[in-house]
PDB file of N, CA and C in Angstrom:
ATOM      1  N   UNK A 114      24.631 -10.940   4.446  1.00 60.00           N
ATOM      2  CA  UNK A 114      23.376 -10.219   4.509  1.00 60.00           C
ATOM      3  C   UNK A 114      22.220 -11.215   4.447  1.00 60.00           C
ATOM      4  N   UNK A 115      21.399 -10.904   5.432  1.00 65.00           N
ATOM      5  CA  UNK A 115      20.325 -11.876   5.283  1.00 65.00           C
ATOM      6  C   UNK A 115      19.208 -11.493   4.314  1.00 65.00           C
ATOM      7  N   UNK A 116      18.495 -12.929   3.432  1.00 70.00           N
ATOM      8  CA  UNK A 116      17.985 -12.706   2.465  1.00 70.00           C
ATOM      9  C   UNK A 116      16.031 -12.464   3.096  1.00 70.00           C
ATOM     10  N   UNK A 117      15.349 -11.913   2.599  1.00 67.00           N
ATOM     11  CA  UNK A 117      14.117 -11.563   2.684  1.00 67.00           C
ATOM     12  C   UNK A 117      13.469 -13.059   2.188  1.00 67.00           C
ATOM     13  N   UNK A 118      12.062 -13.399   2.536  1.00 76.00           N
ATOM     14  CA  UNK A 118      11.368 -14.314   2.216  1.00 76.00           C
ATOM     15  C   UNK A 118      10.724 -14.094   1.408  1.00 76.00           C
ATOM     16  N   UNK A 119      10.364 -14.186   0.310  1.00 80.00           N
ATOM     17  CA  UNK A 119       9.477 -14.024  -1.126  1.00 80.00           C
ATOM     18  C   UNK A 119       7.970 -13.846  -0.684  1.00 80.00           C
ATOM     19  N   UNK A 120       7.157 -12.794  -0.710  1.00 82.00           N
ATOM     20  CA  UNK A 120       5.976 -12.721  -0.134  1.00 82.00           C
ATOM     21  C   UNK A 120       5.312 -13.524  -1.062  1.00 82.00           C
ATOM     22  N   UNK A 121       4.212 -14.484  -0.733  1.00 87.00           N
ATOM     23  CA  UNK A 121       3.638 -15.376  -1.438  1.00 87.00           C
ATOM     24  C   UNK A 121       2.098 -15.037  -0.967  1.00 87.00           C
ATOM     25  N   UNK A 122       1.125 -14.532  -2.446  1.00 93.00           N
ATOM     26  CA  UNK A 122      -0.165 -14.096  -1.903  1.00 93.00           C
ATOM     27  C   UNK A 122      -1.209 -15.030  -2.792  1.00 93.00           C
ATOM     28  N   UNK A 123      -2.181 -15.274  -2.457  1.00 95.00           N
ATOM     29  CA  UNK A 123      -3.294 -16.018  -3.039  1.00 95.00           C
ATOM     30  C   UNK A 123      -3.852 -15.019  -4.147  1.00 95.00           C
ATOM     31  N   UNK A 124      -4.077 -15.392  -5.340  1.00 96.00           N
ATOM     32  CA  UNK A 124      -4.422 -14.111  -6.667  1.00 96.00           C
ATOM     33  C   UNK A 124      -5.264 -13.273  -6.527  1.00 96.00           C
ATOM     34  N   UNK A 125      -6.447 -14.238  -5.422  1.00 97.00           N
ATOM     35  CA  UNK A 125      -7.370 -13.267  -5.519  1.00 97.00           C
ATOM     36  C   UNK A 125      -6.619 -11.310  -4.202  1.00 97.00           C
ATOM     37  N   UNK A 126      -5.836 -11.984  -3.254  1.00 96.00           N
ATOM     38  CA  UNK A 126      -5.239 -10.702  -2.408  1.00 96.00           C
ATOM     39  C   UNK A 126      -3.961 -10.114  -3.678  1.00 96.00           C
ATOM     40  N   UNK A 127      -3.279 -10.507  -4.391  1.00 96.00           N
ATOM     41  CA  UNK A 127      -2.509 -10.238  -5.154  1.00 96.00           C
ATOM     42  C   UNK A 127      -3.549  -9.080  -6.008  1.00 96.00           C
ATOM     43  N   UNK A 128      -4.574  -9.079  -6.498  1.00 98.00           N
ATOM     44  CA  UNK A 128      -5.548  -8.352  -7.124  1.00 98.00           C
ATOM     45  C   UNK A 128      -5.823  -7.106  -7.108  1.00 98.00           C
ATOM     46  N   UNK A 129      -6.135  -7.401  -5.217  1.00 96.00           N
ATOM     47  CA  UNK A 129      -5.739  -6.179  -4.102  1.00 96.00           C
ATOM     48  C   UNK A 129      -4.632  -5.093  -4.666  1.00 96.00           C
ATOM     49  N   UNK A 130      -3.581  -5.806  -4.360  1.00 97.00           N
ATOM     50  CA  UNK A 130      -2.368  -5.106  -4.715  1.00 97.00           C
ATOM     51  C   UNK A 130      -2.258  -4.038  -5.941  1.00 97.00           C
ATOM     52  N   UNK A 131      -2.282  -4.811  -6.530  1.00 98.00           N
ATOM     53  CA  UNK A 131      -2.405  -4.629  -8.275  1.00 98.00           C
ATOM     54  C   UNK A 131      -3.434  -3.243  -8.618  1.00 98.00           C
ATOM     55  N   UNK A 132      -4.756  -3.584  -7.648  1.00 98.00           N
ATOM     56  CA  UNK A 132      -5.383  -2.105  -7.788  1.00 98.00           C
ATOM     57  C   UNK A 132      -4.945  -1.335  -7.129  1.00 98.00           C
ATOM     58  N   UNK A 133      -4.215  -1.533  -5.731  1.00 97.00           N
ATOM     59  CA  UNK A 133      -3.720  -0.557  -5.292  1.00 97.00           C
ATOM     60  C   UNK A 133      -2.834   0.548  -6.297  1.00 97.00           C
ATOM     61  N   UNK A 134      -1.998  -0.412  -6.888  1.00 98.00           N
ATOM     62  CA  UNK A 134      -0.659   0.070  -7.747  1.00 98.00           C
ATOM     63  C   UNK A 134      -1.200   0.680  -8.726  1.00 98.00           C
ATOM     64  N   UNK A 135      -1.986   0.384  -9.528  1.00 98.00           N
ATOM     65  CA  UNK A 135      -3.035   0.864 -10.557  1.00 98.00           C
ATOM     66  C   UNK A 135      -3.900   2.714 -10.026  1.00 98.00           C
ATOM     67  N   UNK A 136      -4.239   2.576  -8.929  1.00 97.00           N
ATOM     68  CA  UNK A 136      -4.746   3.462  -7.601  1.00 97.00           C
ATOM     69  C   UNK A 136      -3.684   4.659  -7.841  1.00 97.00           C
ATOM     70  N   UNK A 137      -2.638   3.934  -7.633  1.00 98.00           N
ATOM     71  CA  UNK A 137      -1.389   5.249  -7.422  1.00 98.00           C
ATOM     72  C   UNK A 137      -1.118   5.598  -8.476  1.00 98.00           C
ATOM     73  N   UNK A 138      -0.867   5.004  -9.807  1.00 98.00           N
ATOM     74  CA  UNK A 138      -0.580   5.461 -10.598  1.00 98.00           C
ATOM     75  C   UNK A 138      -1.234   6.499 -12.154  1.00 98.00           C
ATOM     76  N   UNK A 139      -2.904   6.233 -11.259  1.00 98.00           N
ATOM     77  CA  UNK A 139      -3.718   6.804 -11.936  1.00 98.00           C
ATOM     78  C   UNK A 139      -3.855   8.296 -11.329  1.00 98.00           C
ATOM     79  N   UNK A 140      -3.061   8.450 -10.059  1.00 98.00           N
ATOM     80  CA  UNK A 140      -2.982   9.908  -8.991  1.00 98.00           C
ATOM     81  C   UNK A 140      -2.167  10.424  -9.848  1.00 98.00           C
ATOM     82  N   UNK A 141      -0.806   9.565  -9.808  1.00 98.00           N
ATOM     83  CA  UNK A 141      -0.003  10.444 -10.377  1.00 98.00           C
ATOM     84  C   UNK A 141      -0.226  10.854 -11.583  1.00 98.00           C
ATOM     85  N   UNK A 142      -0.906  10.579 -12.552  1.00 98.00           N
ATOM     86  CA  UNK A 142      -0.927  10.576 -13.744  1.00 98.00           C
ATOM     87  C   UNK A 142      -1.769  11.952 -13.690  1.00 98.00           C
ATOM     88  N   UNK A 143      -3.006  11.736 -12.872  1.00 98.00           N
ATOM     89  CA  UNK A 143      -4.044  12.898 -12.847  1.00 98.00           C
ATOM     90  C   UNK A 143      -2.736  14.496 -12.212  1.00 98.00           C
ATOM     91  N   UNK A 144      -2.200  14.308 -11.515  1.00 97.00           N
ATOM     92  CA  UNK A 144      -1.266  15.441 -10.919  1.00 97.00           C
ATOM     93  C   UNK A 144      -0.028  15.911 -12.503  1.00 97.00           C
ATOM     94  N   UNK A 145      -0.338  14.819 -13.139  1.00 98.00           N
ATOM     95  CA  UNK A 145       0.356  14.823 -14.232  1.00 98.00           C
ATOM     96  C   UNK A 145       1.989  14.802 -14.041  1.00 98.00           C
ATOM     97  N   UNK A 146       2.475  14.270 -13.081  1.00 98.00           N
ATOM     98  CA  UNK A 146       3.467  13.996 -12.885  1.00 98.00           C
ATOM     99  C   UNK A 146       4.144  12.942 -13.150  1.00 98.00           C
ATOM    100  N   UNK A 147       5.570  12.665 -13.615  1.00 98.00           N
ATOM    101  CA  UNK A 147       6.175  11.717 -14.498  1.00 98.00           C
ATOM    102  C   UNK A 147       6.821  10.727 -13.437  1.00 98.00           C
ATOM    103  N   UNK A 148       7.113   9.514 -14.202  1.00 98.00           N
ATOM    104  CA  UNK A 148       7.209   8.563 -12.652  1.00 98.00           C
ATOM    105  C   UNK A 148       8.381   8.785 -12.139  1.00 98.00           C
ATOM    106  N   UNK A 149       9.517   9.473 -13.045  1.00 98.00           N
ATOM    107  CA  UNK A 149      10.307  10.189 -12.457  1.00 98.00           C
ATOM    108  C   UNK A 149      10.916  10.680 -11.107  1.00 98.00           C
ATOM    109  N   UNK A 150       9.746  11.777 -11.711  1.00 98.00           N
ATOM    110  CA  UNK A 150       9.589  13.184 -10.379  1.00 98.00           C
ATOM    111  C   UNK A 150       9.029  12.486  -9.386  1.00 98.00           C
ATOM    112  N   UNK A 151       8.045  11.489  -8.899  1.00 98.00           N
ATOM    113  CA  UNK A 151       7.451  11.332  -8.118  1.00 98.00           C
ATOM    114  C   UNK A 151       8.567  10.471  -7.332  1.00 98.00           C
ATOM    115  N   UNK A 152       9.499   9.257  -8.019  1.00 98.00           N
ATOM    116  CA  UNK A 152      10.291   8.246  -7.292  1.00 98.00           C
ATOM    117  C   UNK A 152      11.599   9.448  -6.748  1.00 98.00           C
ATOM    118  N   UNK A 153      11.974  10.731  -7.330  1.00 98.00           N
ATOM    119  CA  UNK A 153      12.924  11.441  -6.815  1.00 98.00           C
ATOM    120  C   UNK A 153      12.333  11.797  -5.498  1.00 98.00           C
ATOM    121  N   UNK A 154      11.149  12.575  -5.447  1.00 98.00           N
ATOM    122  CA  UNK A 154      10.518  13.403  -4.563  1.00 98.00           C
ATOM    123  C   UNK A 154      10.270  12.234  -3.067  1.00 98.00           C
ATOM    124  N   UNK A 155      10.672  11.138  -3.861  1.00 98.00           N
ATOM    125  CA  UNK A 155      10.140   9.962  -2.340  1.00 98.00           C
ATOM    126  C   UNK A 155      11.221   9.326  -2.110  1.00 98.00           C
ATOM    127  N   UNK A 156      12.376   9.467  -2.946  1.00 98.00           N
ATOM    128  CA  UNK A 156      13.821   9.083  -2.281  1.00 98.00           C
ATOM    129  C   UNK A 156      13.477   7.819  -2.849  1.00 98.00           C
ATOM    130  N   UNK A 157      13.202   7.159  -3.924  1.00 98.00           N
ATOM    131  CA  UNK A 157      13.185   5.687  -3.930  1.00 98.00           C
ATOM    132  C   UNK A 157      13.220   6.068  -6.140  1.00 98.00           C
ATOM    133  N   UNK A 158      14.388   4.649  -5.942  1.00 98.00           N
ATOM    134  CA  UNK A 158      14.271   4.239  -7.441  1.00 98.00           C
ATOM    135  C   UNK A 158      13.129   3.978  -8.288  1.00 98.00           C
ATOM    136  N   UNK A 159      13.673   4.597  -9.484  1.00 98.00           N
ATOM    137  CA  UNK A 159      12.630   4.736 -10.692  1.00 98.00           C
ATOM    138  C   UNK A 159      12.127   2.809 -10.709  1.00 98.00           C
ATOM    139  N   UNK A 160      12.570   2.269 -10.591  1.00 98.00           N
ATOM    140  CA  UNK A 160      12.155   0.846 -10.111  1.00 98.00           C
ATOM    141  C   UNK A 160      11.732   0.384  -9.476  1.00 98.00           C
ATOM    142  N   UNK A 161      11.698   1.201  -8.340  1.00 98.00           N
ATOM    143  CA  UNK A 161      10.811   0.672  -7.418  1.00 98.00           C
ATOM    144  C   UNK A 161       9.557   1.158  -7.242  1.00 98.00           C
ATOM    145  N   UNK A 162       9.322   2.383  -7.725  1.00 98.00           N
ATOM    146  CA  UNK A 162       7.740   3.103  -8.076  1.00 98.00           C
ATOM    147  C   UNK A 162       7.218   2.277  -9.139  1.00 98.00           C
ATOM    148  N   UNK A 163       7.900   1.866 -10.227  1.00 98.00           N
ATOM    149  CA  UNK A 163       7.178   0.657 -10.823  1.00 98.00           C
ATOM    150  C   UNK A 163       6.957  -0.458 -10.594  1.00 98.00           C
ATOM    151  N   UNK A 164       7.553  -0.821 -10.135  1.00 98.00           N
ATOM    152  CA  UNK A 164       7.198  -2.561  -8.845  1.00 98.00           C
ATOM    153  C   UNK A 164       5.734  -2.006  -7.817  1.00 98.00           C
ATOM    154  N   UNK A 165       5.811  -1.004  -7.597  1.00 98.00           N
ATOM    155  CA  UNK A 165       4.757  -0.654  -6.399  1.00 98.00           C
ATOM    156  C   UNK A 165       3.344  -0.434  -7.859  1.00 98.00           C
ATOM    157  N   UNK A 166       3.657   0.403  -8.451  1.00 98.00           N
ATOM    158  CA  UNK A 166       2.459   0.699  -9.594  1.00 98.00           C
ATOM    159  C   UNK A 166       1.756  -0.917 -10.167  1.00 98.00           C
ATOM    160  N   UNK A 167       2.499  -2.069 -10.192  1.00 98.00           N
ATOM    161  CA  UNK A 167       2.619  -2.617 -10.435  1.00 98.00           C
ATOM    162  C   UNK A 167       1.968  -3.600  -9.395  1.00 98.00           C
ATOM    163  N   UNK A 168       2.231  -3.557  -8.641  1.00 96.00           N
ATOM    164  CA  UNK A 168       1.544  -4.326  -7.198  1.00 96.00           C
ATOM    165  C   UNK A 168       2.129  -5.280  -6.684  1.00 96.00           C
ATOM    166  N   UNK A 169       3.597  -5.238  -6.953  1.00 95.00           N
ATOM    167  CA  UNK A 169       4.062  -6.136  -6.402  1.00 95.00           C
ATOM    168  C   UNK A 169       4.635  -6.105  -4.543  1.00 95.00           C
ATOM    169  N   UNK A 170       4.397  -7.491  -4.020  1.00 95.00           N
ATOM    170  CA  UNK A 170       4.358  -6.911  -2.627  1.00 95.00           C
ATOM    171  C   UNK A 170       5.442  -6.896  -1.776  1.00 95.00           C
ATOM    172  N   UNK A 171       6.340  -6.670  -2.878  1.00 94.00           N
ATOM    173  CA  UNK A 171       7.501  -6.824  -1.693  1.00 94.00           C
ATOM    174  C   UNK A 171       8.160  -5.378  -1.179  1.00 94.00           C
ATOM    175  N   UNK A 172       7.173  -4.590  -1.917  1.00 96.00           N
ATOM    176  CA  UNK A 172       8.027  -3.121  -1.900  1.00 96.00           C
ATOM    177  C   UNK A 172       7.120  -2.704  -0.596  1.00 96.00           C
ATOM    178  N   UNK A 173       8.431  -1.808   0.320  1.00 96.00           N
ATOM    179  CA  UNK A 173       8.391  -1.776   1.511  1.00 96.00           C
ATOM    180  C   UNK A 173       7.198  -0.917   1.889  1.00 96.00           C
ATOM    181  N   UNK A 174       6.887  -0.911   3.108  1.00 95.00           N
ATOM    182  CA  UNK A 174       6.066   0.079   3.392  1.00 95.00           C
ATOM    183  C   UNK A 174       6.597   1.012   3.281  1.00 95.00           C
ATOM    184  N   UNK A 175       7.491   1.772   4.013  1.00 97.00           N
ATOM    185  CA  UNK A 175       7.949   3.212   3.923  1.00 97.00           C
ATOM    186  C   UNK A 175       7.900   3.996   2.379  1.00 97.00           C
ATOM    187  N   UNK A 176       8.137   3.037   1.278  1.00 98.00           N
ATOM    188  CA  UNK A 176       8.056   3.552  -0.006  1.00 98.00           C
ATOM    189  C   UNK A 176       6.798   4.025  -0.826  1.00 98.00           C
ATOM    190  N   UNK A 177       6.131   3.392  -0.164  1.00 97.00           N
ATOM    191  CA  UNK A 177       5.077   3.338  -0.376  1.00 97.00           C
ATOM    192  C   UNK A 177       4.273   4.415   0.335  1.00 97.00           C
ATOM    193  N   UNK A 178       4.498   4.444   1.786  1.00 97.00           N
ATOM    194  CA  UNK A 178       4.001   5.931   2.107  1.00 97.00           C
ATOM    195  C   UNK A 178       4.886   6.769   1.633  1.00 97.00           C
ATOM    196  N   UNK A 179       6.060   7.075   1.430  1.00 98.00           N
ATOM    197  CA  UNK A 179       6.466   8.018   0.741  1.00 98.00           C
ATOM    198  C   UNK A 179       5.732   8.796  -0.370  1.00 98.00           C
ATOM    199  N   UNK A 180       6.106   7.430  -1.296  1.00 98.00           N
ATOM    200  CA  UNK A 180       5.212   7.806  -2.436  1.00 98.00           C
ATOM    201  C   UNK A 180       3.198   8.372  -2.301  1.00 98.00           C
ATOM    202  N   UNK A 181       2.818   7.845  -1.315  1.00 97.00           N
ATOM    203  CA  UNK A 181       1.229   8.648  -1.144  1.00 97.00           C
ATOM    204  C   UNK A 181       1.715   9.904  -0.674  1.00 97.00           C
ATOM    205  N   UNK A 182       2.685  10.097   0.359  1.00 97.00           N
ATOM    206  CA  UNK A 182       3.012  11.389   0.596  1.00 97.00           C
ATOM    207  C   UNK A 182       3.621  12.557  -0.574  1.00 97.00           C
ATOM    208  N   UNK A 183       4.338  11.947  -1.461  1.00 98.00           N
ATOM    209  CA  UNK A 183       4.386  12.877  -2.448  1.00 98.00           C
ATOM    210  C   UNK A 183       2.928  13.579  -3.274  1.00 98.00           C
ATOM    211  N   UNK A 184       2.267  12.459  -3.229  1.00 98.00           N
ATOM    212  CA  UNK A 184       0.862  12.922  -3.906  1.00 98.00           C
ATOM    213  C   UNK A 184      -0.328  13.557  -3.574  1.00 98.00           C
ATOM    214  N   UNK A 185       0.012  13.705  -1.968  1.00 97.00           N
ATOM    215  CA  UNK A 185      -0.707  14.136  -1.043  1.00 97.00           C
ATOM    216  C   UNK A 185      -1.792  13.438  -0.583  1.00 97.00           C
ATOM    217  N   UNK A 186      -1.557  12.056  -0.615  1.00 96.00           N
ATOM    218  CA  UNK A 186      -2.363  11.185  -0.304  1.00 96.00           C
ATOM    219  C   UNK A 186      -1.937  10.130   1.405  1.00 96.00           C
ATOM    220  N   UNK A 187      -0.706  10.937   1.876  1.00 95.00           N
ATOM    221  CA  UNK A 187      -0.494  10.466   2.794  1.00 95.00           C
ATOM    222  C   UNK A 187      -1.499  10.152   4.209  1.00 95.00           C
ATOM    223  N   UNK A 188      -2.803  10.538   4.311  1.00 93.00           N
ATOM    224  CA  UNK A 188      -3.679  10.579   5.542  1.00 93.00           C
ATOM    225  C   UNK A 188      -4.504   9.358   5.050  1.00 93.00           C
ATOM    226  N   UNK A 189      -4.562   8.979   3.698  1.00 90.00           N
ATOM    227  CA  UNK A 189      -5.009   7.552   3.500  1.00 90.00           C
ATOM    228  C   UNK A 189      -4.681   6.615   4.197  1.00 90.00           C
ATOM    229  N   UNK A 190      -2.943   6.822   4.449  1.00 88.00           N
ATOM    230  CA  UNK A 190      -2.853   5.642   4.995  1.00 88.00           C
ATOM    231  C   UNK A 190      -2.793   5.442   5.951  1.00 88.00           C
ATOM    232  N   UNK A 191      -3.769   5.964   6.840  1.00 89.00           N
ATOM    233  CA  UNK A 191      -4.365   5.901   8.490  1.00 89.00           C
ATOM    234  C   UNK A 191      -5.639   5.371   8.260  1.00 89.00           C
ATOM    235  N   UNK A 192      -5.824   5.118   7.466  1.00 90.00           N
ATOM    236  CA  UNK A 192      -7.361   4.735   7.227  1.00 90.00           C
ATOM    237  C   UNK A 192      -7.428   3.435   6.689  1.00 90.00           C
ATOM    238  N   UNK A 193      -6.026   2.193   6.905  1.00 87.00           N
ATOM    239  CA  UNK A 193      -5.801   1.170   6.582  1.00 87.00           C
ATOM    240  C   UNK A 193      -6.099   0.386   7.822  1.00 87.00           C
ATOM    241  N   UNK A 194      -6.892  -0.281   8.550  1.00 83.00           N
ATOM    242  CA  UNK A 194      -7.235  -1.031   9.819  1.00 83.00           C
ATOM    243  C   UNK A 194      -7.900  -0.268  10.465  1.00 83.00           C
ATOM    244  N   UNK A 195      -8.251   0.877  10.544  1.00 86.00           N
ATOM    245  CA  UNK A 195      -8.943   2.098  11.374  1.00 86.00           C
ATOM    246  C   UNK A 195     -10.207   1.151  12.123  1.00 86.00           C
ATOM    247  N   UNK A 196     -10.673   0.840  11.098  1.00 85.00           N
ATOM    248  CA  UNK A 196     -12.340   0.290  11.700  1.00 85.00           C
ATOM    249  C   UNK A 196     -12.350  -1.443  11.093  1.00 85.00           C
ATOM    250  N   UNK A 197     -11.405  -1.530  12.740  1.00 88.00           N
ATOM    251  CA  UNK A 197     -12.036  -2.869  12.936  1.00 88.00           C
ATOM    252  C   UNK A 197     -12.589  -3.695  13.697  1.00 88.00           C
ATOM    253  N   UNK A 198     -13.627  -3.698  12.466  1.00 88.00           N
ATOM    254  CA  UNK A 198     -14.572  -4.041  13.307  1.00 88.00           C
ATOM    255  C   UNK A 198     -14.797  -5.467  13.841  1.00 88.00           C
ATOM    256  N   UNK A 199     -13.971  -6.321  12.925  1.00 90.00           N
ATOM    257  CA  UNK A 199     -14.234  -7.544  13.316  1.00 90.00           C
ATOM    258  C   UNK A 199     -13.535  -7.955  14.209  1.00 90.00           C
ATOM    259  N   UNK A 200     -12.017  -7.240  14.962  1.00 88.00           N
ATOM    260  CA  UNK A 200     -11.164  -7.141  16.258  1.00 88.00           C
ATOM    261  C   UNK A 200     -12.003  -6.497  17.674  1.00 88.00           C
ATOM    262  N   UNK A 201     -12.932  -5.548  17.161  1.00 86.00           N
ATOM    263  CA  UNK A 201     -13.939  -4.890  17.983  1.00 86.00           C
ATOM    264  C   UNK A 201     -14.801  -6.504  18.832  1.00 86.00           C
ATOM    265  N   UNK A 202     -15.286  -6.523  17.393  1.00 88.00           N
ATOM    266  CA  UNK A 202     -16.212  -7.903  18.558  1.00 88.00           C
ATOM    267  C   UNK A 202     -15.911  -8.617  18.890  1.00 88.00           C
ATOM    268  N   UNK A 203     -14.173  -9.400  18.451  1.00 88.00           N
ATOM    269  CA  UNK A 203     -13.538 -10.594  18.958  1.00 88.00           C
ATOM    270  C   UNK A 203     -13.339  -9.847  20.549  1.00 88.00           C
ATOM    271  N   UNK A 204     -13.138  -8.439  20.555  1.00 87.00           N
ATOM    272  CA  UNK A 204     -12.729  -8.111  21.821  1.00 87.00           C
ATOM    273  C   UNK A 204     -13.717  -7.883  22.776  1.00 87.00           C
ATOM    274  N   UNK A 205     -15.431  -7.868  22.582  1.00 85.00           N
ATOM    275  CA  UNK A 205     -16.294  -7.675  22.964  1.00 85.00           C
ATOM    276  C   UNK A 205     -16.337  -8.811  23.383  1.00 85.00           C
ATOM    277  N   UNK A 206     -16.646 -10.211  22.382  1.00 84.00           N
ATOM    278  CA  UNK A 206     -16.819 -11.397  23.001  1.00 84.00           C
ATOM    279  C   UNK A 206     -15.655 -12.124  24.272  1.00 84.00           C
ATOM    280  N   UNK A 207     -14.492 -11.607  23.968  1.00 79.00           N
ATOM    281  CA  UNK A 207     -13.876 -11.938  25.384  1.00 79.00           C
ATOM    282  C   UNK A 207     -13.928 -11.482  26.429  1.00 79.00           C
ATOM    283  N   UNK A 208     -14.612 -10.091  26.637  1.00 76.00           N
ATOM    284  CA  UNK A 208     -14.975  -9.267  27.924  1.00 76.00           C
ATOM    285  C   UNK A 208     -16.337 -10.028  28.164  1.00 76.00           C
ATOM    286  N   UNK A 209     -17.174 -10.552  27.198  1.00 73.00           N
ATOM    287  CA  UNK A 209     -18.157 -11.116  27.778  1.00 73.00           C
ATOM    288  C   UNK A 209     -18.060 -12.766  28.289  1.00 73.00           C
ATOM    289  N   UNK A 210     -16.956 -13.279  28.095  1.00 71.00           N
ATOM    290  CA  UNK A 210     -16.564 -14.334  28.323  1.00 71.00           C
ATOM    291  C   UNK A 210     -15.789 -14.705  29.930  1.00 71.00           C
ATOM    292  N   UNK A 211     -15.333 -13.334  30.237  1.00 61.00           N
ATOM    293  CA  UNK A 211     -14.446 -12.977  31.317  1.00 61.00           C
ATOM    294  C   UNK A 211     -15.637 -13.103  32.781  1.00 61.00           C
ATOM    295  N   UNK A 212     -16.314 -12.814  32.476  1.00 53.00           N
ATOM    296  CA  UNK A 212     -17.622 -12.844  33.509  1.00 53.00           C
ATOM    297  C   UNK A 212     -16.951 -13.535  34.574  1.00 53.00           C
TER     298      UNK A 212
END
């Protein structure tokens, strides 16, 4: 089985994370739901909802939308790259370059 590469992040994007995980776990808490119920309801180990609460980045995407989808926070995560803007003008400046 091939082994995964250790995601390696600079502290200050690691931070990121960390509030994310912090983010989710302050939902669930408000829904008042136990970390339990929420890692059953998303098909993923009671371990791995704490690695994600936690911010660590190796936990997959899919678990992770799972888990917003249990909370009903799943349309958030369309709203991750939506507006970009700074791909917008790299792509502006090459149509104006194309001349």
């Amino acid at each position: 089985m091939k082994k995964e590469k250790k995601q390696i992040l600079f502290p200050k994007h690691q931070k990121i994370l960390e509030q994310l995980g912090e983010n989710i776990k302050l939902a669930r808490k408000r829904r008042k739901l136990t970390a339990l119920q929420v890692a059953e309801r998303a098909g993923i180990a009671r371990n791995t909802l704490y690695l994600l609460e936690k911010g660590t980045p190796s936990v997959s995407m899919g678990a992770l939308f799972n888990v917003l989808r249990v909370l009903g926070l799943h349309e958030d995560f369309l709203k991750l790259a939506a507006d970009d803007e700074l791909g917008r003008k790299l792509q502006d400046l090459d149509l104006l370059g194309a001349k």
